[in-house]
XYZ file of C-alpha atoms in Angstrom:
609
model
C -0.124 0.272 0.040
C 1.634 3.245 -1.050
C 0.519 6.592 -0.817
C -1.342 8.169 -3.702
C 0.636 10.210 -6.437
C 0.441 14.518 -5.731
C -1.976 15.478 -8.534
C -2.293 19.290 -9.174
C -4.903 20.159 -6.348
C -7.881 23.128 -6.643
C -6.390 26.335 -5.792
C -7.805 27.505 -2.832
C -7.277 31.592 -1.065
C -7.019 31.958 2.536
C -10.189 34.373 1.876
C -12.393 31.434 0.687
C -15.536 31.019 2.712
C -15.926 27.851 4.391
C -19.409 27.038 1.699
C -17.913 28.135 -1.039
C -15.301 25.201 -0.598
C -17.881 22.918 0.692
C -20.212 23.193 -2.682
C -16.813 23.544 -5.378
C -14.363 21.151 -3.801
C -17.221 18.439 -2.191
C -20.063 19.409 -4.111
C -22.569 19.620 -1.266
C -25.181 22.920 -0.879
C -25.554 22.862 2.402
C -23.973 21.874 6.082
C -25.287 19.355 8.685
C -26.009 21.122 11.687
C -23.182 21.661 13.745
C -20.508 21.700 10.552
C -20.127 25.472 10.047
C -20.029 26.229 13.846
C -17.238 24.074 14.454
C -15.263 25.286 11.512
C -15.300 28.960 12.214
C -14.378 28.355 15.549
C -11.287 26.295 14.734
C -10.509 29.022 11.912
C -10.347 31.439 14.474
C -7.405 29.325 16.102
C -9.468 27.844 18.835
C -9.591 24.345 20.598
C -12.141 22.296 20.062
C -14.095 18.541 21.095
C -16.630 17.300 18.001
C -19.395 14.695 19.022
C -20.796 13.395 15.373
C -22.924 10.501 14.613
C -20.662 7.917 11.814
C -21.690 9.252 8.309
C -22.355 12.541 10.367
C -19.379 14.710 8.302
C -16.920 15.022 11.164
C -14.131 14.844 8.676
C -15.732 18.174 6.613
C -15.200 19.815 10.219
C -10.827 19.770 9.720
C -10.424 19.021 6.270
C -12.686 22.649 5.366
C -10.453 24.394 7.733
C -6.744 23.339 6.481
C -8.005 23.713 2.827
C -8.786 27.716 4.137
C -5.732 28.250 6.855
C -2.641 28.506 5.640
C -0.417 25.944 6.648
C -0.875 21.640 7.066
C -3.590 20.195 8.995
C -2.331 16.693 10.464
C -5.153 14.494 10.769
C -4.736 11.582 13.689
C -5.811 7.918 12.161
C -5.682 4.883 13.858
C -5.394 2.289 10.640
C -3.545 2.430 7.347
C -6.698 1.156 5.995
C -8.871 4.056 7.231
C -6.056 6.421 5.968
C -5.677 5.534 2.711
C -9.468 5.527 1.664
C -9.902 9.268 3.548
C -6.726 10.172 1.100
C -8.037 8.845 -1.786
C -11.290 10.155 -1.464
C -9.704 13.785 -0.994
C -7.676 13.567 -3.917
C -10.551 12.177 -5.890
C -12.218 16.000 -4.863
C -8.975 17.409 -5.973
C -7.648 18.067 -2.699
C -3.744 17.889 -1.857
C -3.492 15.067 0.796
C -1.142 12.109 1.561
C -0.577 9.950 4.815
C 2.559 8.425 6.663
C 2.790 4.868 7.726
C 4.939 1.650 7.769
C 3.255 0.751 4.641
C 5.198 3.102 2.755
C 8.551 2.584 1.662
C 12.126 4.809 2.367
C 12.836 6.552 -0.630
C 9.308 7.378 -1.406
C 8.732 8.819 2.582
C 11.662 11.283 1.600
C 9.792 12.009 -1.428
C 6.892 12.886 0.910
C 9.162 14.914 3.718
C 10.488 17.155 0.846
C 6.527 17.938 -0.710
C 5.480 18.401 2.839
C 8.578 21.025 3.044
C 7.628 22.728 -0.371
C 4.396 22.733 1.067
C 3.057 20.517 -1.151
C 0.004 18.715 0.884
C -2.820 20.636 2.913
C -3.243 17.437 4.998
C -0.936 14.497 6.489
C -2.821 11.419 8.162
C -0.484 9.702 10.643
C -1.010 6.907 13.514
C -0.599 8.343 16.856
C 2.338 5.938 17.797
C 4.579 7.675 14.721
C 2.814 11.652 15.151
C 4.588 11.162 19.270
C 8.181 10.301 17.883
C 10.627 13.183 19.207
C 11.820 12.644 15.250
C 8.678 13.451 13.662
C 7.960 15.971 16.120
C 11.118 18.423 15.470
C 10.335 17.371 11.877
C 7.137 19.008 12.213
C 8.835 22.126 14.049
C 10.132 23.016 10.676
C 6.439 23.014 8.790
C 4.004 25.702 8.638
C 1.829 23.586 11.055
C -2.445 24.945 11.400
C -3.930 22.491 12.807
C -3.996 19.038 14.645
C -6.983 16.637 14.282
C -7.085 13.874 15.788
C -9.591 11.355 15.139
C -11.337 8.187 16.721
C -10.289 10.943 20.256
C -12.680 8.187 22.100
C -9.478 5.686 22.125
C -7.547 8.523 24.440
C -10.039 8.162 27.204
C -9.461 5.239 30.257
C -13.755 5.056 30.071
C -14.004 4.893 26.622
C -14.926 1.534 25.071
C -11.724 1.149 22.501
C -8.655 2.618 25.252
C -5.581 2.800 23.591
C -2.319 3.413 25.147
C -0.642 5.635 22.088
C -3.233 7.879 22.281
C -2.879 8.738 26.075
C 0.661 10.066 24.491
C -1.276 12.678 22.409
C -1.695 15.035 25.539
C 2.076 16.182 24.881
C 0.399 17.790 21.440
C -0.158 21.055 23.564
C 3.352 21.523 25.088
C 5.195 20.984 21.595
C 2.599 22.914 19.681
C 0.790 25.289 22.241
C 0.056 28.008 19.696
C -1.832 24.792 18.024
C -5.470 24.056 17.756
C -6.179 20.796 18.583
C -9.443 19.189 17.319
C -10.837 16.004 18.419
C -13.606 14.293 16.993
C -15.442 10.851 18.065
C -18.431 9.694 17.093
C -18.794 7.404 20.308
C -18.506 9.038 23.993
C -20.848 8.956 26.742
C -20.914 12.165 29.572
C -17.631 10.301 31.115
C -15.246 9.950 28.159
C -16.470 13.362 26.634
C -14.667 14.705 30.110
C -11.502 12.636 30.053
C -10.905 13.778 25.964
C -10.971 17.218 27.011
C -8.513 16.979 29.764
C -6.702 14.069 27.965
C -5.513 16.076 25.153
C -5.559 18.811 27.170
C -7.847 21.163 25.396
C -7.909 24.834 26.519
C -11.236 26.339 26.510
C -12.398 24.071 23.640
C -16.066 25.031 21.833
C -17.260 21.581 22.339
C -20.573 20.371 19.700
C -22.528 17.999 19.787
C -24.731 17.087 17.288
C -27.573 14.114 17.176
C -26.251 10.468 17.533
C -29.317 9.631 15.892
C -28.669 8.040 12.545
C -32.545 7.787 10.904
C -31.720 5.964 7.681
C -30.716 3.023 9.836
C -33.351 0.577 10.659
C -32.165 -1.241 14.239
C -33.735 -5.238 14.799
C -33.066 -8.064 16.686
C -33.683 -11.773 16.694
C -33.988 -14.078 19.331
C -31.221 -16.551 18.149
C -32.884 -20.121 16.770
C -30.308 -21.693 13.988
C -28.791 -18.991 14.260
C -26.462 -19.990 10.592
C -29.799 -20.378 9.176
C -31.469 -17.187 10.325
C -28.347 -15.306 8.834
C -28.534 -16.777 5.682
C -31.972 -16.358 5.464
C -30.959 -12.608 6.312
C -28.463 -11.749 3.724
C -30.039 -13.479 1.305
C -32.776 -10.980 0.925
C -30.221 -7.842 0.956
C -28.650 -6.345 -1.798
C -25.348 -4.178 -1.644
C -22.856 -4.648 0.597
C -22.660 -6.076 4.300
C -20.654 -7.080 7.492
C -21.234 -9.574 9.800
C -19.908 -9.455 13.392
C -19.044 -12.045 15.533
C -17.108 -12.352 18.777
C -14.371 -15.495 17.921
C -11.846 -16.096 14.766
C -13.324 -19.888 14.628
C -16.725 -18.203 14.531
C -15.553 -15.856 11.197
C -14.156 -19.113 9.663
C -17.549 -20.672 10.253
C -19.559 -18.484 8.917
C -17.771 -17.536 6.093
C -17.251 -21.032 4.863
C -21.438 -21.757 4.709
C -22.308 -18.279 3.636
C -20.103 -19.447 0.312
C -21.419 -22.883 0.305
C -25.091 -21.535 -0.019
C -23.540 -19.172 -3.399
C -22.993 -16.019 -1.395
C -20.064 -13.783 -2.047
C -19.011 -13.580 0.960
C -15.037 -13.397 2.718
C -13.849 -14.078 6.132
C -11.704 -11.235 8.205
C -9.972 -11.776 11.358
C -6.268 -10.735 13.308
C -5.424 -14.664 12.628
C -4.904 -14.026 9.116
C -1.538 -13.122 7.315
C -1.393 -8.942 6.811
C -1.249 -10.156 3.185
C -4.833 -11.997 2.833
C -6.386 -9.215 4.808
C -5.568 -6.452 3.452
C -6.220 -7.978 0.352
C -10.108 -9.592 1.651
C -10.587 -5.422 3.134
C -9.767 -4.228 -0.706
C -11.957 -6.819 -2.310
C -14.908 -5.304 -0.620
C -14.072 -1.787 -0.618
C -14.124 -1.955 -4.247
C -17.281 -3.808 -3.877
C -15.285 -7.537 -5.458
C -17.138 -9.059 -2.157
C -20.545 -8.587 -1.100
C -20.333 -9.583 2.479
C -17.485 -9.855 4.836
C -17.859 -11.937 8.541
C -15.407 -10.411 10.632
C -14.326 -9.857 14.432
C -14.011 -6.556 15.325
C -10.084 -6.606 13.997
C -12.268 -5.360 10.893
C -12.230 -1.939 12.884
C -12.638 1.600 12.977
C -10.469 0.931 9.006
C -13.918 0.967 7.206
C -14.381 4.029 4.856
C -17.246 2.681 2.934
C -19.563 4.095 2.449
C -22.256 1.752 0.111
C -22.928 -0.499 2.799
C -26.086 -1.621 3.338
C -26.220 -4.028 6.376
C -24.191 -4.805 9.155
C -25.491 -7.904 11.208
C -23.970 -8.820 14.726
C -23.879 -12.969 15.495
C -22.708 -12.377 18.707
C -23.590 -9.657 21.158
C -21.426 -6.387 21.503
C -19.540 -6.104 24.276
C -20.917 -1.617 24.788
C -23.230 0.401 23.423
C -20.383 2.200 22.218
C -19.099 -0.540 20.006
C -22.457 -1.352 18.823
C -23.352 2.260 17.844
C -19.809 2.863 15.745
C -20.224 -0.959 14.125
C -24.392 -0.337 13.392
C -22.671 2.889 11.909
C -20.403 1.296 9.055
C -24.267 1.250 7.463
C -25.791 3.942 5.380
C -22.723 5.872 5.589
C -24.236 7.157 2.377
C -27.621 8.443 3.964
C -29.008 5.898 1.682
C -31.926 3.527 3.576
C -29.795 1.225 5.745
C -30.238 -1.720 8.298
C -28.042 -3.303 11.740
C -29.631 -6.909 13.135
C -28.785 -8.253 16.524
C -28.665 -12.061 16.974
C -29.257 -12.825 20.761
C -28.771 -15.413 23.107
C -28.779 -14.576 26.452
C -26.096 -17.495 26.696
C -23.661 -14.907 24.933
C -24.077 -12.384 27.490
C -23.014 -15.280 30.166
C -19.967 -15.625 28.677
C -18.705 -12.084 27.974
C -19.089 -11.704 31.327
C -16.882 -14.357 31.600
C -14.367 -13.258 29.612
C -14.054 -9.824 30.941
C -13.772 -11.072 34.183
C -10.901 -12.977 33.189
C -9.476 -10.232 31.463
C -6.244 -9.230 32.589
C -6.778 -5.415 32.342
C -8.308 -5.323 36.373
C -8.853 -1.957 36.102
C -10.499 -1.858 33.780
C -13.514 -4.309 34.928
C -15.699 -2.238 35.980
C -16.221 -0.230 33.501
C -16.328 -2.599 30.919
C -19.275 -4.971 33.234
C -21.112 -2.059 33.467
C -21.038 -1.261 29.427
C -21.848 -4.555 28.637
C -25.060 -4.563 31.447
C -26.096 -1.643 29.028
C -25.621 -3.396 26.565
C -27.380 -6.496 27.828
C -30.458 -3.675 28.719
C -30.046 -2.820 24.931
C -30.853 -6.179 24.055
C -33.915 -6.691 26.608
C -35.182 -3.463 25.614
C -38.822 -3.323 24.970
C -39.321 0.315 24.215
C -38.144 1.949 20.872
C -34.195 0.880 20.390
C -32.910 4.427 19.208
C -34.539 5.813 21.745
C -32.244 3.609 23.896
C -29.289 3.947 22.009
C -30.102 8.583 22.216
C -30.275 8.026 26.080
C -27.256 6.455 26.377
C -25.230 9.450 24.697
C -28.006 11.425 27.155
C -29.661 12.803 24.003
C -32.723 12.182 25.912
C -36.109 11.868 23.705
C -39.323 10.834 24.384
C -40.180 10.056 20.736
C -40.319 6.894 19.278
C -38.463 6.698 15.780
C -41.052 4.231 14.181
C -37.682 2.478 12.119
C -37.079 -0.222 14.791
C -38.434 -3.510 15.108
C -39.674 -2.604 18.363
C -41.491 0.354 16.888
C -43.356 -1.526 13.449
C -43.871 -4.765 15.811
C -44.814 -2.825 19.253
C -45.395 -4.645 22.320
C -48.153 -4.013 25.233
C -47.705 -1.723 27.145
C -49.030 -0.477 30.410
C -49.752 2.516 32.515
C -46.267 2.313 34.962
C -46.436 4.975 36.773
C -47.083 3.526 40.442
C -43.759 1.263 39.118
C -41.787 4.243 38.144
C -42.533 6.220 41.188
C -41.959 3.315 43.391
C -38.785 2.526 41.817
C -37.345 6.245 42.129
C -38.524 6.611 45.389
C -36.750 3.223 46.438
C -33.308 5.166 44.451
C -33.757 8.721 46.355
C -34.449 6.966 49.634
C -31.108 5.358 48.809
C -29.700 8.646 48.039
C -28.794 7.762 44.530
C -26.016 5.899 46.341
C -27.031 1.991 45.359
C -26.347 -0.060 42.284
C -29.668 -1.498 40.374
C -29.281 -4.778 42.332
C -28.999 -3.286 45.332
C -32.357 -1.759 44.731
C -34.226 -4.133 43.554
C -33.343 -6.340 46.629
C -34.910 -3.443 48.718
C -37.828 -2.914 46.827
C -38.455 -6.641 46.579
C -38.307 -7.259 50.710
C -35.121 -8.459 51.117
C -33.581 -8.089 54.811
C -29.893 -9.536 53.707
C -26.441 -8.220 56.041
C -25.875 -5.123 54.366
C -29.909 -4.332 54.116
C -30.027 -4.713 57.530
C -26.804 -3.293 59.068
C -28.048 0.467 56.600
C -31.144 0.478 58.517
C -32.662 0.246 54.844
C -34.982 -1.946 55.832
C -37.033 0.561 57.736
C -37.226 2.628 54.421
C -40.806 2.946 53.177
C -40.078 1.547 49.857
C -38.750 -1.830 51.432
C -41.057 -4.457 50.128
C -42.992 -2.260 48.169
C -41.986 -4.274 45.049
C -42.798 -7.415 46.663
C -45.143 -8.278 44.383
C -43.366 -8.349 40.823
C -40.367 -10.639 40.702
C -36.712 -9.888 40.294
C -36.594 -10.095 36.712
C -39.270 -7.470 36.071
C -38.275 -5.066 37.996
C -34.487 -5.346 36.450
C -36.828 -4.665 33.207
C -38.677 -1.744 34.743
C -35.279 0.263 35.881
C -33.714 -0.259 32.332
C -37.136 0.528 30.933
C -36.709 3.896 32.839
C -32.841 4.667 32.227
C -33.872 4.309 28.130
C -36.818 6.954 29.235
C -33.885 9.194 30.805
C -35.489 9.489 34.277
C -32.256 7.519 35.476
C -28.897 8.021 34.858
C -26.128 5.090 35.411
C -23.118 6.778 36.992
C -20.101 4.843 35.727
C -17.578 7.210 38.072
C -19.060 5.913 40.721
C -19.505 2.006 41.381
C -22.499 1.611 38.349
C -24.730 3.943 41.255
C -28.540 4.665 40.205
C -28.903 8.496 39.673
C -32.424 10.537 39.188
C -32.331 12.987 36.040
C -34.516 16.576 36.021
C -37.003 14.378 34.452
C -37.816 12.650 37.727
C -39.040 15.027 39.482
C -42.353 15.658 37.706
C -43.000 11.482 37.593
C -42.636 11.924 41.519
C -44.747 14.383 41.777
C -47.404 12.609 39.787
C -47.761 15.382 37.227
C -46.317 13.252 34.363
C -47.758 9.865 33.355
C -45.122 6.616 32.437
C -46.406 4.110 30.140
C -43.744 1.316 30.560
C -43.886 -2.500 28.075
C -45.467 -5.350 29.780
C -42.216 -7.165 30.044
C -42.047 -10.547 27.087
C -40.057 -13.318 27.175
C -39.306 -14.094 23.744
C -39.197 -10.891 21.075
C -40.514 -11.698 17.958
C -39.379 -11.279 14.501
C -39.335 -7.586 13.142
C -41.811 -7.088 10.115
C -39.456 -5.922 7.814
C -40.752 -2.646 5.703
C -40.186 -0.314 3.110
C -36.930 1.606 4.531
C -36.734 3.760 1.130
C -39.226 6.699 0.703
C -37.354 8.063 -1.991
C -38.841 7.885 -5.729
C -36.070 7.462 -8.111
C -35.571 5.195 -11.441
C -33.902 1.784 -9.837
C -32.817 0.348 -13.578
C -30.827 3.963 -14.262
C -29.624 3.274 -10.607
C -28.722 -0.132 -11.164
C -26.554 1.313 -14.839
C -25.399 3.734 -12.869
C -23.417 1.544 -10.126
C -22.174 -0.715 -12.999
C -20.373 2.597 -14.760
C -19.040 3.604 -11.275
C -17.772 0.245 -11.028
C -15.971 0.253 -14.390
C -14.669 3.500 -13.702
C -13.446 2.926 -9.952
C -11.584 -0.379 -11.424
C -9.548 1.692 -14.249
C -8.889 4.118 -11.488
C -7.882 2.138 -8.946
C -9.785 3.685 -6.217
C -13.095 2.308 -4.089
C -16.701 2.758 -6.485
C -17.801 4.964 -3.492
C -15.249 7.280 -3.941
C -16.117 7.855 -7.426
C -19.672 8.676 -6.500
C -21.128 7.395 -3.063
C -24.982 5.711 -3.596
C -26.655 9.146 -2.591
C -25.290 10.556 -5.296
C -26.344 7.992 -8.116
C -29.674 7.944 -5.791
C -30.442 11.655 -6.829
C -29.010 11.256 -10.809
C -31.402 8.475 -11.091
C -34.645 10.976 -9.552
C -33.530 14.238 -11.144
C -31.862 13.182 -14.437
C -29.553 15.889 -14.584
C -28.954 16.725 -19.079
C -26.331 19.397 -18.709
C -23.032 20.310 -16.944
C -24.825 22.892 -14.552
C -27.467 20.542 -13.360
C -25.210 17.249 -13.148
C -22.914 20.820 -10.430
C -26.303 20.551 -8.464
C -26.448 16.586 -7.822
C -24.908 15.885 -4.140
C -21.634 15.235 -3.518
C -20.436 16.969 -7.467
C -17.957 19.096 -7.185
C -15.407 20.472 -9.681
C -13.221 17.976 -9.894
C -15.398 15.020 -10.136
C -17.551 17.489 -12.942
C -14.478 17.536 -15.147
C -12.893 13.684 -14.254
C -16.830 11.932 -14.498
C -19.486 13.571 -15.460
C -19.585 13.565 -19.459
C -19.865 9.654 -19.070
C -22.719 9.871 -16.156
C -24.296 12.225 -18.374
C -24.192 10.504 -21.613
C -25.464 7.446 -19.605
C -28.045 9.367 -18.183
C -29.094 10.309 -21.769
C -28.831 7.183 -23.674
C -31.198 5.696 -20.770
C -33.613 7.864 -21.237
C -33.836 7.571 -25.399
C -34.938 3.739 -24.523
C -37.990 4.858 -22.358
């Protein structure tokens, strides 16, 4: 793998406005929520922490300032493949970008250094371990730096789900470059992780932007495991386009990829036990649309910048909501309809808890167990799944999404106000200093040693819930967490805390509706998830042309145009360059490179109608 050849970059003046760069370079007419504010703050030399969902447009928050600011922008990226995909996409849009990693031969590396000295590049992608080498830091001091962007910034935090030791050193950047703004970007960070990112990166009074974590184009589904391999094969055969299937072990990856292939499904397996050359080839084949389905462990990881993944299946339960959210977020990055399917078995959950307990890093046991408990609660939920995800990230929402299995096939509901009040009152009387199991023990009237010693058997709420089972109260508490009435504080031994939303419930000013707990979730009803009206036949022809061009140019198909751009073409049917420029994702460079061929195909298609 090598860094791309430097092409003539688009001329960008320092006086250029962000909106002009957005349209002329990237082909978009409007900023997404928060992008413009972040860009303006960074252009004013302010540190920033950006929380946006996968596919939410985080990269433009540093790519547009990089093109406007006079010097070089350093982008810290965790994986080689991710760097290459991002640089490929930038190069296709006429942006002077490159990367430095272990795959680059020394002679080529020296050439990149010379070009950096000459100001030939606007963006340089680099891994954290190389960035923090003293020799590399010294080299950066000779360059005109304008901005440092730390992607996947949750990796710096002890509270994060994907903590990496190499990221810890990034806090020294402010010592080496005190006058250079630093931007941290992540799609997955709860309250504790956000605060820790700010501290660990040593951000100085940063501008913090948190967009909605919602990915409305993704439909969330859950099925209880029953003949799981058959379920998977049936599901995949009913899908179109690219998909990812995540498993928790290498053996299962090998088994499933073999069984899918045996059923005639164009699939491949990917895990860390394969030779690096084989892993790289499989990943490139998937990105190039030569393989439809990848069965993988989480080693497939953050290196997936493929925008046209249409579905993600979790064959096993992930260890955290953050992991699940990030991995499902690899579907539908282009904004087109996508699906996430979780196959759930309580026995899998028991095994995972055991694996966590056997882990070598004892300092993280409690954190990982608590994060996994939240993932289990998601799987057990009988309230809107999108609501569960959003509330986990403190984006409290009372509205049901209408695009998950629970909303499509809702469970029976009842007035749960009294039961909610029992739980909330018990938490309050325990001074918000007890974890879930202890709260349930008090509610059910248990009199074990700790309850008696603390005189909690004298509380009015002791025994108030003895008419219901332990499993029932676990479910109720999970629902109240999902509805934003309770939060779990993982920094204080997973104690339950009341939110402001709990106050009117306790005062009987607000009614709480709960779902009747049920032992088995039914298969979700499949419905149309794409409400757009475009010519499907033309769309298929455009995909074929895109594939041909991508092979000629040796770039992934989505680098040429995203599925969303092709859908726009198939809907609005542009017939000249001016109209083609109005298509989302079409900038000046892509018009010049590809416009003529796509316009010709659209014209030919219309002649056949």
